[in-house]
CSV table of C-alpha atoms in Angstrom, one decimal:
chain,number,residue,atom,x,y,z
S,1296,UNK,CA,16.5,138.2,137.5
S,1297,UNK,CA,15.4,137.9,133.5
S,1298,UNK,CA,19.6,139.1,132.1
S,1299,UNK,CA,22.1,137.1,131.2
S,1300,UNK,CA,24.5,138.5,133.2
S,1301,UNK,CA,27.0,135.4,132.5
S,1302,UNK,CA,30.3,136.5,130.7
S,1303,UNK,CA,30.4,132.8,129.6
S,1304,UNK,CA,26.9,133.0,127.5
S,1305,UNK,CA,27.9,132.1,124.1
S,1306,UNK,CA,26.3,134.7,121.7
S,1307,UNK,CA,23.4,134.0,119.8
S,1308,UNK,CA,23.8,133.1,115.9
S,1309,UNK,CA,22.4,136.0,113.5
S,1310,UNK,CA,20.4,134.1,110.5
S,1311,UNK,CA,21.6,135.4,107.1
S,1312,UNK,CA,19.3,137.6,105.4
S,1313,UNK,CA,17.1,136.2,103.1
S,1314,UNK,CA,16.0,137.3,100.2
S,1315,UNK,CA,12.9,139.7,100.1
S,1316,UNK,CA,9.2,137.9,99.4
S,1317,UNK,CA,7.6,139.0,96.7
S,1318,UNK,CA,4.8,141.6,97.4
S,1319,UNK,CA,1.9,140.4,98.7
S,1320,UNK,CA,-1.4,141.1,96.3
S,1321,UNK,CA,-4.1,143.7,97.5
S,1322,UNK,CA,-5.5,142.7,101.1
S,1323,UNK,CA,-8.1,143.5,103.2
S,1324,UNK,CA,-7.5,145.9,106.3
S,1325,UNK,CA,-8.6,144.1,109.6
S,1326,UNK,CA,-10.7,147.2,110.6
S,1327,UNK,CA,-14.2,147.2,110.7
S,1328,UNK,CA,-15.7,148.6,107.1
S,1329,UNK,CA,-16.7,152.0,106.6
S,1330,UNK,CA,-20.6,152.4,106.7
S,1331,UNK,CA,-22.8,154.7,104.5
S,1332,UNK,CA,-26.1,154.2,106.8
S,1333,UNK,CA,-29.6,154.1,105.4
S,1334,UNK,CA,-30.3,157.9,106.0
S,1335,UNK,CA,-27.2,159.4,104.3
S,1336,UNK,CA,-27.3,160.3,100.6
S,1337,UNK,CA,-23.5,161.4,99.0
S,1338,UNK,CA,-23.4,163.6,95.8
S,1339,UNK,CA,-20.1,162.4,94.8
S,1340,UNK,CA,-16.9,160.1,94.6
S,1341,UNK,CA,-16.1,157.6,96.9
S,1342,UNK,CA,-12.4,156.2,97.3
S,1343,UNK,CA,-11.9,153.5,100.3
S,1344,UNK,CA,-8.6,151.5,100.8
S,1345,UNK,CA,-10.6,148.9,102.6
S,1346,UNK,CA,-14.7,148.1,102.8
S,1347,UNK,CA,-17.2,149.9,102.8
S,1348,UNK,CA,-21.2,148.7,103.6
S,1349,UNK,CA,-23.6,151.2,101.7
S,1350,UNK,CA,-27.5,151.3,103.1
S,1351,UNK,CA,-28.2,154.6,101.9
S,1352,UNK,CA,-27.8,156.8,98.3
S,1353,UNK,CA,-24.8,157.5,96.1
S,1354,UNK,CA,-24.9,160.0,93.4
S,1355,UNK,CA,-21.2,158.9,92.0
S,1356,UNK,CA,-19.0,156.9,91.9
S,1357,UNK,CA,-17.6,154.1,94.5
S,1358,UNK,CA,-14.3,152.3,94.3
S,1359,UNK,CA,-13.0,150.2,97.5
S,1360,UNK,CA,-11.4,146.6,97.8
S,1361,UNK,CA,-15.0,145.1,99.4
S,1362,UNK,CA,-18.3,146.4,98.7
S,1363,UNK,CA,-22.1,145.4,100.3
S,1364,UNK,CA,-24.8,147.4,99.1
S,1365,UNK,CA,-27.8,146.6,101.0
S,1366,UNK,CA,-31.2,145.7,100.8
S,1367,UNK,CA,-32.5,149.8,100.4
S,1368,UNK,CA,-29.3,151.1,99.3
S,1369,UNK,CA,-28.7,153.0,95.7
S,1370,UNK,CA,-26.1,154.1,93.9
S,1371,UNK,CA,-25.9,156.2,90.9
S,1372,UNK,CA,-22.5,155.9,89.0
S,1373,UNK,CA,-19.8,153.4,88.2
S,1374,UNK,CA,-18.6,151.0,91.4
S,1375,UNK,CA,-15.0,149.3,90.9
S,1376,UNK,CA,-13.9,146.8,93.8
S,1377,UNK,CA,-11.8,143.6,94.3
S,1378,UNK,CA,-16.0,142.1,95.6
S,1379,UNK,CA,-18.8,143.5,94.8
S,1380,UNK,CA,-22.3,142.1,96.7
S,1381,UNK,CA,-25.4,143.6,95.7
S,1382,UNK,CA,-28.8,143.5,97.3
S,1383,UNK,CA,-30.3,147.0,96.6
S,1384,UNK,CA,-30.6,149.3,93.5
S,1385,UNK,CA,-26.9,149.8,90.8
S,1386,UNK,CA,-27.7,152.0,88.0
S,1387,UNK,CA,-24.2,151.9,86.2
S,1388,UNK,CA,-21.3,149.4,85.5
S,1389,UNK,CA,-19.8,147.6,88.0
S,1390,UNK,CA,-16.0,146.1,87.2
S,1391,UNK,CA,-14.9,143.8,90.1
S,1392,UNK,CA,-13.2,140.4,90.4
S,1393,UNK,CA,-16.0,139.1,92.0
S,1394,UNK,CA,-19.7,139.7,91.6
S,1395,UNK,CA,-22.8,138.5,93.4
S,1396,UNK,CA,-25.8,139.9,92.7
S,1397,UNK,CA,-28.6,138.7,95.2
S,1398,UNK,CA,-32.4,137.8,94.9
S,1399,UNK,CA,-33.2,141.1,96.1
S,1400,UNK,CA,-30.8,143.5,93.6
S,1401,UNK,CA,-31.5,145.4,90.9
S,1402,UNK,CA,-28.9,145.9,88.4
S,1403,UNK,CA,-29.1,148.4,85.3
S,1404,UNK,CA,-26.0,148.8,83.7
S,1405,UNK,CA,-22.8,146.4,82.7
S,1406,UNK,CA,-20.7,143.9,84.3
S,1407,UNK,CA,-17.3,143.4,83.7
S,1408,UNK,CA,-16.3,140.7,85.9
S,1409,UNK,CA,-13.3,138.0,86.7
S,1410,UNK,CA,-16.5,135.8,88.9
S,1411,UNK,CA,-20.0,136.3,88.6
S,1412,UNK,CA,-22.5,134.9,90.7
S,1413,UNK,CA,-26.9,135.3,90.4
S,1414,UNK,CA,-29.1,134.3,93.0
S,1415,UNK,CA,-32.7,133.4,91.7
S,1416,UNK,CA,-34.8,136.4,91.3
S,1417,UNK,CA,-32.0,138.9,90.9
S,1418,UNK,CA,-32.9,141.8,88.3
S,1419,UNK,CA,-30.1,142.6,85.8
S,1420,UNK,CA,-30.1,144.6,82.7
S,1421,UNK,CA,-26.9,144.7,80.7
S,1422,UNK,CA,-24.0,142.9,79.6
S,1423,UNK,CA,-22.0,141.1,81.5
S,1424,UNK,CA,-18.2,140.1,80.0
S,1425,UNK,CA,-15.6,138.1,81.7
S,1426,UNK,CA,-12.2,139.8,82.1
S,1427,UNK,CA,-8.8,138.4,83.5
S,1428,UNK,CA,-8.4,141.9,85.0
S,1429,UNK,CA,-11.6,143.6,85.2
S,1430,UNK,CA,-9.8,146.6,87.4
S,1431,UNK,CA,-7.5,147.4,84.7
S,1432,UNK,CA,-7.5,149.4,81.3
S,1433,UNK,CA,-10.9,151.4,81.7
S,1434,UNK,CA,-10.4,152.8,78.0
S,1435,UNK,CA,-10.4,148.8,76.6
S,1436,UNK,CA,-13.3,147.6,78.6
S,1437,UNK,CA,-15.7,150.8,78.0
S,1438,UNK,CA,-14.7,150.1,73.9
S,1439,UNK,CA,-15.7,146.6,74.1
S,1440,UNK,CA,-18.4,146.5,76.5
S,1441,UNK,CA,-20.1,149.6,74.4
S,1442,UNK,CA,-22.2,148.9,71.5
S,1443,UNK,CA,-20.2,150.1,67.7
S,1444,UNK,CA,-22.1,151.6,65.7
S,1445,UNK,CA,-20.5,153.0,62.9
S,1446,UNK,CA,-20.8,156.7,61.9
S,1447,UNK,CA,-21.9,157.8,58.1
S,1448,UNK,CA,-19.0,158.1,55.6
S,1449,UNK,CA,-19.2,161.1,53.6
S,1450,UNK,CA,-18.1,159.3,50.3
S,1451,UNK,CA,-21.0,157.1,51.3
S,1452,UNK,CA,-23.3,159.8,51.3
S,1453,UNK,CA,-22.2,161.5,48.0
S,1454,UNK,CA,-22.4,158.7,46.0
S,1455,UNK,CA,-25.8,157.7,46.9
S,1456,UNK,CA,-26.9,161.4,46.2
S,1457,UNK,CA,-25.2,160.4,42.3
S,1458,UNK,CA,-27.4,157.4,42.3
S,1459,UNK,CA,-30.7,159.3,42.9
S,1460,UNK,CA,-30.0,162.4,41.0
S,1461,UNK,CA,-32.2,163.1,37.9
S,1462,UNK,CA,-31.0,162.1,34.8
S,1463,UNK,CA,-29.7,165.1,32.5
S,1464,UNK,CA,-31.7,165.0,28.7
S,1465,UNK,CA,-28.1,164.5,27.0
S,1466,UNK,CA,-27.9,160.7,28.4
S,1467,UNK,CA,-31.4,160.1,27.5
């Protein structure tokens, strides 16, 4: 009923192959993102190809493509994500491409960001720095973002003992 059984159907033209697209950039999974509920506390690192909602307590760090922490949530340690939305408790540096940090966050540590967003009566304390690629050399953005201070020179030190030493009777 559906075949062709006709020995007169012409067959159908194959398109040449073209060549291959270029690959696509990090995406989002369509599944539903990974939840960390209210009651759950983690000691430790937490890797997610796709998003994760946090309500509860991380002791580590987090790194996913989408982030939510929520109203009551806390996390101890360094977060890196493609989006980052904070409305409970960071204490560490977030690096993400986009950042919004809502009325009811509270943010202790730095921000290495591509976009950065504050709702009135967000609490942040830290730097904040704009990078084209916040995700990328951890190394360069933990030098820059980290105040220099620069250590004592022991030349330094021995000529200011020269300076200060008593003076002998012969130069007198």
């Amino acid at each position: 009923m559906f075949s062709n059984k006709s020995k007169d159907a012409a067959p159908v033209p194959q398109a040449p192959l073209a060549a291959p697209l270029p690959a696509p950039k990090r995406t989002r999974s369509m599944s539903a993102p990974s939840i960390i509920s209210a009651d759950m506390v983690i000691n430790g690192t937490i890797n997610s190809s796709g998003d994760i909602q946090i309500d509860g307590r991380i002791e580590g760090d987090v790194r996913s493509v989408g982030l939510v922490i929520g109203d009551k949530a806390e996390i101890n340690g360094e977060v890196l994500a493609e989006d980052v939305t904070v409305r409970g408790k960071v204490t560490g540096r977030i690096r993400a491409r986009k950042v919004l940090l809502a009325a009811t966050s509270h943010v202790e540590g730095d921000i290495l960001h591509e976009a950065f967003a504050v709702e009135s009566g967000a609490f942040f304390e830290g730097n904040c720095r704009h990078s084209d690629n916040p995700l990328g050399d951890s190394q360069q953005s933990e030098t820059k973002l980290a105040p220099q201070h620069p250590a004592p020179q022991p030349a330094a030190a021995a000529s200011a003992a020269a300076l200060f030493a008593p003076l002998s009777p012969a130069t007198t």
